[in-house]
mmCIF file of C-alpha atoms and ligand atoms in Angstrom:
data_model
loop_
_atom_site.group_PDB
_atom_site.id
_atom_site.type_symbol
_atom_site.label_atom_id
_atom_site.label_comp_id
_atom_site.label_asym_id
_atom_site.label_seq_id
_atom_site.Cartn_x
_atom_site.Cartn_y
_atom_site.Cartn_z
ATOM 1 C CA UNK A 189 0.006 -0.002 -0.001
ATOM 2 C CA UNK A 190 1.215 3.516 -0.727
ATOM 3 C CA UNK A 191 0.556 5.364 2.450
ATOM 4 C CA UNK A 192 2.297 8.605 3.180
ATOM 5 C CA UNK A 193 1.489 11.884 4.863
ATOM 6 C CA UNK A 194 3.847 13.704 2.497
ATOM 7 C CA UNK A 195 2.294 14.245 -0.930
ATOM 8 C CA UNK A 196 4.532 12.550 -3.494
ATOM 9 C CA UNK A 197 4.812 15.807 -5.451
ATOM 10 C CA UNK A 198 7.000 17.321 -2.726
ATOM 11 C CA UNK A 199 8.686 14.228 -1.252
ATOM 12 C CA UNK A 200 12.328 13.861 -2.322
ATOM 13 C CA UNK A 201 12.994 10.723 -4.389
ATOM 14 C CA UNK A 202 14.907 7.931 -2.609
ATOM 15 C CA UNK A 203 18.710 8.304 -2.799
ATOM 16 C CA UNK A 204 19.075 4.972 -4.615
ATOM 17 C CA UNK A 205 16.590 6.080 -7.294
ATOM 18 C CA UNK A 206 18.534 9.312 -7.879
ATOM 19 C CA UNK A 207 21.797 7.351 -8.167
ATOM 20 C CA UNK A 208 20.235 5.028 -10.740
ATOM 21 C CA UNK A 209 18.870 8.017 -12.674
ATOM 22 C CA UNK A 210 22.332 9.657 -12.624
ATOM 23 C CA UNK A 211 24.040 6.454 -13.827
ATOM 24 C CA UNK A 212 21.593 5.924 -16.696
ATOM 25 C CA UNK A 213 21.647 9.585 -17.758
ATOM 26 C CA UNK A 214 25.481 9.522 -17.895
ATOM 27 C CA UNK A 215 25.423 6.304 -19.935
ATOM 28 C CA UNK A 216 22.610 7.279 -22.338
ATOM 29 C CA UNK A 217 23.740 10.852 -23.053
ATOM 30 C CA UNK A 218 27.073 9.366 -24.173
ATOM 31 C CA UNK A 219 25.286 7.333 -26.890
ATOM 32 C CA UNK A 220 24.805 8.459 -30.488
ATOM 33 C CA UNK A 221 22.141 9.706 -30.812
ATOM 34 C CA UNK A 222 21.889 11.005 -27.241
ATOM 35 C CA UNK A 223 19.019 9.375 -25.341
ATOM 36 C CA UNK A 224 17.103 9.427 -22.068
ATOM 37 C CA UNK A 225 14.856 6.497 -21.197
ATOM 38 C CA UNK A 226 11.179 7.361 -21.400
ATOM 39 C CA UNK A 227 10.479 6.052 -17.891
ATOM 40 C CA UNK A 228 12.168 9.236 -16.603
ATOM 41 C CA UNK A 229 9.369 11.368 -18.090
ATOM 42 C CA UNK A 230 7.118 10.253 -15.218
ATOM 43 C CA UNK A 231 7.955 12.169 -12.053
ATOM 44 C CA UNK A 232 4.985 13.738 -10.221
ATOM 45 C CA UNK A 233 4.669 16.624 -12.681
ATOM 46 C CA UNK A 234 5.305 14.351 -15.680
ATOM 47 C CA UNK A 235 2.541 11.995 -14.547
ATOM 48 C CA UNK A 236 0.113 14.917 -14.191
ATOM 49 C CA UNK A 237 1.067 16.211 -17.620
ATOM 50 C CA UNK A 238 0.528 12.754 -19.069
ATOM 51 C CA UNK A 239 -2.939 12.675 -17.453
ATOM 52 C CA UNK A 240 -3.620 16.000 -19.206
ATOM 53 C CA UNK A 241 -2.379 14.615 -22.532
ATOM 54 C CA UNK A 242 -4.959 11.841 -22.188
ATOM 55 C CA UNK A 243 -7.689 14.525 -22.133
ATOM 56 C CA UNK A 244 -6.456 16.321 -25.254
ATOM 57 C CA UNK A 245 -8.760 16.036 -28.276
ATOM 58 C CA UNK A 246 -5.747 15.095 -30.451
ATOM 59 C CA UNK A 247 -4.608 12.196 -28.226
ATOM 60 C CA UNK A 248 -7.317 9.612 -28.767
ATOM 61 C CA UNK A 249 -5.863 6.438 -27.260
ATOM 62 C CA UNK A 250 -7.343 6.837 -23.776
ATOM 63 C CA UNK A 251 -10.869 7.595 -24.921
ATOM 64 C CA UNK A 252 -10.849 4.832 -27.544
ATOM 65 C CA UNK A 253 -9.717 2.337 -24.941
ATOM 66 C CA UNK A 254 -12.308 3.537 -22.430
ATOM 67 C CA UNK A 255 -15.030 3.144 -25.091
ATOM 68 C CA UNK A 256 -13.988 -0.467 -25.751
ATOM 69 C CA UNK A 257 -13.746 -1.265 -22.045
ATOM 70 C CA UNK A 258 -17.116 0.295 -21.284
ATOM 71 C CA UNK A 259 -18.847 -1.653 -24.045
ATOM 72 C CA UNK A 260 -17.024 -4.992 -23.819
ATOM 73 C CA UNK A 261 -15.727 -5.418 -20.235
ATOM 74 C CA UNK A 262 -17.976 -8.388 -19.468
ATOM 75 C CA UNK A 263 -16.657 -10.303 -22.524
ATOM 76 C CA UNK A 264 -13.113 -9.475 -21.441
ATOM 77 C CA UNK A 265 -13.461 -10.978 -17.960
ATOM 78 C CA UNK A 266 -15.648 -13.925 -19.040
ATOM 79 C CA UNK A 267 -12.845 -16.508 -19.443
ATOM 80 C CA UNK A 268 -11.504 -15.935 -15.902
ATOM 81 C CA UNK A 269 -12.197 -18.326 -13.032
ATOM 82 C CA UNK A 270 -13.259 -17.067 -9.594
ATOM 83 C CA UNK A 271 -11.826 -15.634 -7.427
ATOM 84 C CA UNK A 272 -10.457 -13.129 -9.919
ATOM 85 C CA UNK A 273 -7.275 -11.131 -9.469
ATOM 86 C CA UNK A 274 -6.736 -8.109 -11.713
ATOM 87 C CA UNK A 275 -3.222 -6.755 -12.084
ATOM 88 C CA UNK A 276 -2.609 -3.491 -13.865
ATOM 89 C CA UNK A 277 0.873 -2.612 -15.099
ATOM 90 C CA UNK A 278 1.208 1.191 -15.196
ATOM 91 C CA UNK A 279 -2.062 2.082 -13.543
ATOM 92 C CA UNK A 280 -2.562 5.744 -14.572
ATOM 93 C CA UNK A 281 -5.733 6.874 -12.820
ATOM 94 C CA UNK A 282 -7.326 3.480 -12.060
ATOM 95 C CA UNK A 283 -10.406 4.217 -14.146
ATOM 96 C CA UNK A 284 -9.833 1.395 -16.637
ATOM 97 C CA UNK A 285 -9.311 -1.355 -14.099
ATOM 98 C CA UNK A 286 -12.412 -0.007 -12.327
ATOM 99 C CA UNK A 287 -14.485 -0.735 -15.465
ATOM 100 C CA UNK A 288 -13.343 -4.385 -15.430
ATOM 101 C CA UNK A 289 -13.903 -4.670 -11.674
ATOM 102 C CA UNK A 290 -17.443 -3.341 -12.235
ATOM 103 C CA UNK A 291 -18.050 -6.083 -14.810
ATOM 104 C CA UNK A 292 -17.141 -8.653 -12.146
ATOM 105 C CA UNK A 293 -19.531 -7.278 -9.522
ATOM 106 C CA UNK A 294 -22.392 -9.564 -10.570
ATOM 107 C CA UNK A 295 -20.328 -12.639 -9.641
ATOM 108 C CA UNK A 296 -20.692 -11.669 -5.951
ATOM 109 C CA UNK A 297 -17.092 -12.560 -5.139
ATOM 110 C CA UNK A 298 -14.333 -10.267 -3.890
ATOM 111 C CA UNK A 299 -11.918 -9.078 -6.558
ATOM 112 C CA UNK A 300 -8.254 -8.486 -5.683
ATOM 113 C CA UNK A 301 -6.560 -5.687 -7.612
ATOM 114 C CA UNK A 302 -2.797 -5.232 -7.763
ATOM 115 C CA UNK A 303 -1.584 -1.892 -9.124
ATOM 116 C CA UNK A 304 2.003 -1.633 -10.308
ATOM 117 C CA UNK A 305 3.583 1.696 -11.083
ATOM 118 C CA UNK A 306 6.856 3.494 -10.381
ATOM 119 C CA UNK A 307 4.909 6.727 -9.934
ATOM 120 C CA UNK A 308 3.503 7.234 -6.417
ATOM 121 C CA UNK A 309 1.164 9.874 -7.872
ATOM 122 C CA UNK A 310 -0.411 7.309 -10.200
ATOM 123 C CA UNK A 311 -0.776 4.798 -7.366
ATOM 124 C CA UNK A 312 -2.384 7.353 -5.039
ATOM 125 C CA UNK A 313 -4.817 8.473 -7.742
ATOM 126 C CA UNK A 314 -5.783 4.888 -8.660
ATOM 127 C CA UNK A 315 -6.295 3.865 -5.052
ATOM 128 C CA UNK A 316 -8.621 6.829 -4.642
ATOM 129 C CA UNK A 317 -10.576 5.876 -7.793
ATOM 130 C CA UNK A 318 -10.962 2.271 -6.669
ATOM 131 C CA UNK A 319 -11.711 3.179 -3.037
ATOM 132 C CA UNK A 320 -15.421 3.525 -3.818
ATOM 133 C CA UNK A 321 -15.791 -0.096 -5.017
ATOM 134 C CA UNK A 322 -16.724 -2.113 -1.971
ATOM 135 C CA UNK A 323 -16.236 -5.533 -3.598
ATOM 136 C CA UNK A 324 -12.548 -4.978 -4.320
ATOM 137 C CA UNK A 325 -9.360 -4.991 -2.258
ATOM 138 C CA UNK A 326 -6.444 -3.007 -3.638
ATOM 139 C CA UNK A 327 -2.707 -3.474 -3.198
ATOM 140 C CA UNK A 328 -0.378 -0.856 -4.704
ATOM 141 C CA UNK A 329 3.188 -1.789 -5.599
ATOM 142 C CA UNK A 330 5.584 1.100 -6.180
ATOM 143 C CA UNK A 331 7.884 -0.954 -8.336
ATOM 144 C CA UNK A 332 9.081 -1.616 -11.861
ATOM 145 C CA UNK A 333 6.759 -3.808 -13.898
ATOM 146 C CA UNK A 334 9.089 -6.794 -13.479
ATOM 147 C CA UNK A 335 9.379 -6.481 -9.673
ATOM 148 C CA UNK A 336 5.665 -5.775 -9.257
ATOM 149 C CA UNK A 337 4.702 -8.796 -11.370
ATOM 150 C CA UNK A 338 6.880 -11.044 -9.239
ATOM 151 C CA UNK A 339 5.447 -9.687 -5.958
ATOM 152 C CA UNK A 340 1.839 -9.912 -7.103
ATOM 153 C CA UNK A 341 2.298 -13.441 -8.496
ATOM 154 C CA UNK A 342 3.596 -14.524 -5.078
ATOM 155 C CA UNK A 343 0.670 -12.905 -3.252
ATOM 156 C CA UNK A 344 -2.189 -14.268 -5.401
ATOM 157 C CA UNK A 345 -4.465 -17.003 -4.037
ATOM 158 C CA UNK A 346 -3.781 -20.613 -5.097
ATOM 159 C CA UNK A 347 -7.123 -20.782 -6.955
ATOM 160 C CA UNK A 348 -8.735 -18.470 -9.489
ATOM 161 C CA UNK A 349 -7.725 -16.589 -12.618
ATOM 162 C CA UNK A 350 -5.448 -13.599 -12.933
ATOM 163 C CA UNK A 351 -5.850 -11.013 -15.662
ATOM 164 C CA UNK A 352 -2.861 -8.793 -16.428
ATOM 165 C CA UNK A 353 -3.830 -5.439 -17.929
ATOM 166 C CA UNK A 354 -1.213 -3.778 -20.031
ATOM 167 C CA UNK A 355 -3.223 -0.918 -21.458
ATOM 168 C CA UNK A 356 -2.931 2.513 -22.997
ATOM 169 C CA UNK A 357 -0.505 1.276 -25.663
ATOM 170 C CA UNK A 358 2.301 1.154 -23.108
ATOM 171 C CA UNK A 359 3.634 -1.774 -25.143
ATOM 172 C CA UNK A 360 4.303 0.785 -27.894
ATOM 173 C CA UNK A 361 7.019 2.361 -25.748
ATOM 174 C CA UNK A 362 9.107 -0.848 -25.947
ATOM 175 C CA UNK A 363 11.165 -1.645 -29.050
ATOM 176 C CA UNK A 364 10.228 -5.006 -30.661
ATOM 177 C CA UNK A 365 12.928 -7.190 -28.985
ATOM 178 C CA UNK A 366 12.186 -5.608 -25.583
ATOM 179 C CA UNK A 367 8.431 -6.194 -26.156
ATOM 180 C CA UNK A 368 9.081 -9.867 -26.809
ATOM 181 C CA UNK A 369 11.220 -10.212 -23.660
ATOM 182 C CA UNK A 370 8.742 -8.327 -21.519
ATOM 183 C CA UNK A 371 5.729 -10.308 -22.774
ATOM 184 C CA UNK A 372 7.660 -13.526 -22.070
ATOM 185 C CA UNK A 373 8.317 -12.264 -18.564
ATOM 186 C CA UNK A 374 4.598 -11.603 -18.049
ATOM 187 C CA UNK A 375 3.826 -15.136 -19.266
ATOM 188 C CA UNK A 376 6.418 -16.524 -16.853
ATOM 189 C CA UNK A 377 4.581 -14.956 -13.894
ATOM 190 C CA UNK A 378 1.233 -16.512 -14.940
ATOM 191 C CA UNK A 379 -0.460 -19.906 -14.775
ATOM 192 C CA UNK A 380 -2.138 -21.591 -17.774
ATOM 193 C CA UNK A 381 -5.622 -20.113 -18.253
ATOM 194 C CA UNK A 382 -4.648 -16.678 -16.899
ATOM 195 C CA UNK A 383 -5.212 -13.725 -19.206
ATOM 196 C CA UNK A 384 -3.407 -10.749 -20.695
ATOM 197 C CA UNK A 385 -5.421 -7.812 -21.975
ATOM 198 C CA UNK A 386 -3.185 -5.747 -24.226
ATOM 199 C CA UNK A 387 -3.990 -2.273 -25.532
ATOM 200 C CA UNK A 388 -2.080 -1.214 -28.637
ATOM 201 C CA UNK A 389 -2.373 1.812 -30.871
ATOM 202 C CA UNK A 390 -2.658 1.120 -34.598
ATOM 203 C CA UNK A 391 -0.937 2.687 -37.592
ATOM 204 C CA UNK A 392 -2.950 5.662 -38.872
ATOM 205 C CA UNK A 393 -2.429 8.714 -41.095
ATOM 206 C CA UNK A 394 0.812 10.524 -40.240
ATOM 207 C CA UNK A 395 -0.945 13.857 -39.784
ATOM 208 C CA UNK A 396 -3.107 12.364 -36.999
ATOM 209 C CA UNK A 397 -0.104 10.715 -35.353
ATOM 210 C CA UNK A 398 1.894 13.936 -35.297
ATOM 211 C CA UNK A 399 -0.983 15.972 -33.880
ATOM 212 C CA UNK A 400 -1.273 13.410 -31.074
ATOM 213 C CA UNK A 401 2.413 13.819 -30.146
ATOM 214 C CA UNK A 402 2.872 17.518 -30.905
ATOM 215 C CA UNK A 403 -0.394 19.069 -29.835
ATOM 216 C CA UNK A 404 -1.407 22.688 -30.504
ATOM 217 C CA UNK A 405 -1.623 23.387 -26.735
ATOM 218 C CA UNK A 406 1.999 22.245 -26.249
ATOM 219 C CA UNK A 407 1.087 19.951 -23.360
ATOM 220 C CA UNK A 408 3.171 17.171 -24.910
ATOM 221 C CA UNK A 409 6.036 19.638 -25.325
ATOM 222 C CA UNK A 410 5.819 20.416 -21.593
ATOM 223 C CA UNK A 411 5.675 16.680 -20.776
ATOM 224 C CA UNK A 412 8.826 16.102 -22.830
ATOM 225 C CA UNK A 413 10.744 19.158 -21.574
ATOM 226 C CA UNK A 414 9.906 18.281 -17.984
ATOM 227 C CA UNK A 415 12.655 15.641 -18.095
ATOM 228 C CA UNK A 416 15.113 18.563 -18.330
ATOM 229 C CA UNK A 417 13.433 20.202 -15.320
ATOM 230 C CA UNK A 418 13.782 16.897 -13.506
ATOM 231 C CA UNK A 419 17.509 16.647 -14.312
ATOM 232 C CA UNK A 420 18.016 20.228 -13.115
ATOM 233 C CA UNK A 421 16.239 19.463 -9.825
ATOM 234 C CA UNK A 422 17.430 15.940 -9.054
ATOM 235 C CA UNK A 423 20.879 15.913 -10.659
ATOM 236 C CA UNK A 424 21.827 19.590 -10.242
ATOM 237 C CA UNK A 425 22.002 20.065 -14.052
ATOM 238 C CA UNK A 426 21.874 23.458 -15.743
ATOM 239 C CA UNK A 427 19.681 22.786 -18.790
ATOM 240 C CA UNK A 428 18.303 26.061 -20.175
ATOM 241 C CA UNK A 429 14.695 25.183 -21.080
ATOM 242 C CA UNK A 430 14.437 27.935 -23.671
ATOM 243 C CA UNK A 431 17.290 26.488 -25.705
ATOM 244 C CA UNK A 432 15.609 23.101 -26.281
ATOM 245 C CA UNK A 433 12.560 22.438 -28.426
ATOM 246 C CA UNK A 434 10.110 19.509 -28.411
ATOM 247 C CA UNK A 435 9.909 17.626 -31.698
ATOM 248 C CA UNK A 436 7.768 14.635 -32.695
ATOM 249 C CA UNK A 437 8.645 12.727 -35.859
ATOM 250 C CA UNK A 438 7.151 9.700 -37.604
ATOM 251 C CA UNK A 439 9.810 7.136 -38.471
ATOM 252 C CA UNK A 440 8.139 5.168 -41.302
ATOM 253 C CA UNK A 441 10.818 2.442 -41.484
ATOM 254 C CA UNK A 442 10.458 1.568 -37.796
ATOM 255 C CA UNK A 443 6.772 2.539 -37.685
ATOM 256 C CA UNK A 444 7.125 4.608 -34.558
ATOM 257 C CA UNK A 445 6.557 8.175 -33.427
ATOM 258 C CA UNK A 446 9.734 9.498 -31.819
ATOM 259 C CA UNK A 447 9.904 12.351 -29.327
ATOM 260 C CA UNK A 448 13.078 14.418 -29.254
ATOM 261 C CA UNK A 449 14.409 17.472 -27.440
ATOM 262 C CA UNK A 450 16.335 19.470 -29.996
ATOM 263 C CA UNK A 451 19.091 21.861 -28.947
ATOM 264 C CA UNK A 452 18.465 25.202 -30.649
ATOM 265 C CA UNK A 453 22.068 26.347 -30.135
ATOM 266 C CA UNK A 454 25.543 24.906 -29.708
ATOM 267 C CA UNK A 455 25.905 24.574 -25.950
ATOM 268 C CA UNK A 456 27.495 22.790 -23.014
ATOM 269 C CA UNK A 457 25.412 21.416 -20.142
ATOM 270 C CA UNK A 458 26.796 20.335 -16.793
ATOM 271 C CA UNK A 459 25.112 17.500 -14.848
ATOM 272 C CA UNK A 460 27.065 17.409 -11.554
ATOM 273 C CA UNK A 461 25.354 14.459 -9.851
ATOM 274 C CA UNK A 462 25.874 12.333 -12.954
ATOM 275 C CA UNK A 463 29.442 13.627 -13.105
ATOM 276 C CA UNK A 464 29.178 14.565 -16.785
ATOM 277 C CA UNK A 465 29.479 17.569 -19.056
ATOM 278 C CA UNK A 466 27.511 17.211 -22.291
ATOM 279 C CA UNK A 467 28.216 19.162 -25.478
ATOM 280 C CA UNK A 468 25.350 19.764 -27.931
ATOM 281 C CA UNK A 469 25.691 20.858 -31.548
ATOM 282 C CA UNK A 470 22.983 23.204 -32.813
ATOM 283 C CA UNK A 471 20.141 20.926 -33.994
ATOM 284 C CA UNK A 472 21.397 17.896 -32.076
ATOM 285 C CA UNK A 473 18.705 16.142 -30.104
ATOM 286 C CA UNK A 474 18.044 13.920 -27.111
ATOM 287 C CA UNK A 475 15.723 11.062 -28.090
ATOM 288 C CA UNK A 476 13.310 10.641 -25.192
ATOM 289 C CA UNK A 477 10.582 8.235 -26.367
ATOM 290 C CA UNK A 478 9.400 5.877 -29.103
ATOM 291 C CA UNK A 479 5.738 4.954 -29.608
ATOM 292 C CA UNK A 480 5.454 1.990 -31.954
ATOM 293 C CA UNK A 481 2.228 1.580 -33.934
ATOM 294 C CA UNK A 482 0.878 -1.776 -35.083
ATOM 295 C CA UNK A 483 -1.585 -3.498 -37.411
ATOM 296 C CA UNK A 484 -4.088 -5.739 -35.543
ATOM 297 C CA UNK A 485 -2.582 -9.009 -36.855
ATOM 298 C CA UNK A 486 0.919 -7.899 -35.823
ATOM 299 C CA UNK A 487 -0.199 -7.665 -32.204
ATOM 300 C CA UNK A 488 -1.436 -11.250 -32.320
ATOM 301 C CA UNK A 489 1.843 -12.367 -33.911
ATOM 302 C CA UNK A 490 3.970 -10.453 -31.394
ATOM 303 C CA UNK A 491 2.266 -11.994 -28.365
ATOM 304 C CA UNK A 492 1.612 -15.476 -29.740
ATOM 305 C CA UNK A 493 5.346 -16.155 -29.793
ATOM 306 C CA UNK A 494 5.570 -15.704 -26.027
ATOM 307 C CA UNK A 495 3.361 -18.537 -24.729
ATOM 308 C CA UNK A 496 -0.101 -17.023 -25.162
ATOM 309 C CA UNK A 497 -2.916 -17.756 -27.601
ATOM 310 C CA UNK A 498 -5.177 -14.988 -28.770
ATOM 311 C CA UNK A 499 -8.758 -15.242 -27.496
ATOM 312 C CA UNK A 500 -10.482 -12.136 -28.885
ATOM 313 C CA UNK A 501 -9.687 -8.746 -30.359
ATOM 314 C CA UNK A 502 -11.763 -5.559 -30.245
ATOM 315 C CA UNK A 503 -10.959 -2.571 -32.440
ATOM 316 C CA UNK A 504 -12.105 1.015 -32.206
ATOM 317 C CA UNK A 505 -12.401 1.861 -35.887
ATOM 318 C CA UNK A 506 -12.722 5.610 -35.285
ATOM 319 C CA UNK A 507 -9.414 6.118 -33.473
ATOM 320 C CA UNK A 508 -7.720 2.975 -34.788
ATOM 321 C CA UNK A 509 -6.914 1.394 -31.477
ATOM 322 C CA UNK A 510 -7.253 -2.216 -30.362
ATOM 323 C CA UNK A 511 -7.568 -4.345 -27.251
ATOM 324 C CA UNK A 512 -6.582 -7.999 -27.562
ATOM 325 C CA UNK A 513 -7.243 -10.678 -24.958
ATOM 326 C CA UNK A 514 -4.678 -13.465 -24.766
ATOM 327 C CA UNK A 515 -4.862 -16.619 -22.661
ATOM 328 C CA UNK A 516 -1.725 -18.227 -21.224
ATOM 329 C CA UNK A 517 -1.086 -21.680 -22.761
HETATM 330 C C1 LIG B 232 2.360 6.051 -22.083
HETATM 331 N N1 LIG B 232 2.477 5.986 -23.541
HETATM 332 C C2 LIG B 232 1.709 4.885 -24.091
HETATM 333 C C3 LIG B 232 2.242 7.257 -24.232
HETATM 334 C C4 LIG B 232 2.401 7.060 -25.760
HETATM 335 O O1 LIG B 232 1.449 7.364 -26.465
HETATM 336 O O2 LIG B 232 3.448 6.589 -26.189
HETATM 337 C C5 LIG B 232 3.172 8.336 -23.739
HETATM 338 C C6 LIG B 232 3.053 9.615 -24.506
HETATM 339 N N2 LIG B 232 4.032 10.287 -25.033
HETATM 340 C C7 LIG B 232 3.597 11.375 -25.596
HETATM 341 N N3 LIG B 232 2.295 11.400 -25.492
HETATM 342 C C8 LIG B 232 1.929 10.322 -24.794
#
């Protein structure tokens, strides 16, 4: 359970977490092209900005997924045996898992929900959302997906089905080999007959994709640039926010939208706690995120190679987004 009197937005991150951040920043800014892992976009402010992105008219994933869940939740939970455990990887606001928990209410059995997120803000928000459902018990794990999966798998009851929710097209933020490894890891934590509900965004016209990742209100730009704010605060860096610009590009060969922070001038940035000095050419960028887009059959192919069989697929034709239910073999 995440239980703290200090709101996570003002609590200092644990020393170990800052050390890990510093190590990875030093390593990844030395790569060509320079990179920062997208998980670092999600501090308290980053998580709030992401929540705002989900409300933007140009970012349609969240609403498309909510539409599918609202209409089809009972079909999605149908294959699971009682007592049901739901486990959400990257819980956001808890509203999606709440829709599935609602669909299980008629079974008159308690539903256990495990929430796994590295963001305390997301866990707090989700626990609040789910607090009103009296037939559920909630356990929050502030952990990486891998650690959280292991903990939750140990804590589940010996009987009943477990449904892993990996929603919101989070799978799109993994490159294909990492997706395969991660899906295999999920399968490893499950028993035959357990489920995986996977949300994945589909390929669509480039204009729509770019509007979703470079919105006219610049909320996505703020979300991206916030990683510089975070490095200034946590690592003592001196990034000048006005000399970096958010850029979203569609990479057609890799079929992914990439987010970059482009240096508008030649400059040198010091990051004392990572013990590095980084030189930027004018126009050089830091690559901060990839969002892969799929065709429906590619999602089935991707997951089928990791010990699951596909059970059903639902597609929102309007926003081109799909949810696929897999069952562990
Ligand atoms: C969390 N993830 C699925 C989002 C995406 O669409 O790749 C993160 C995001 N980045 C920019 N906008 C939203």
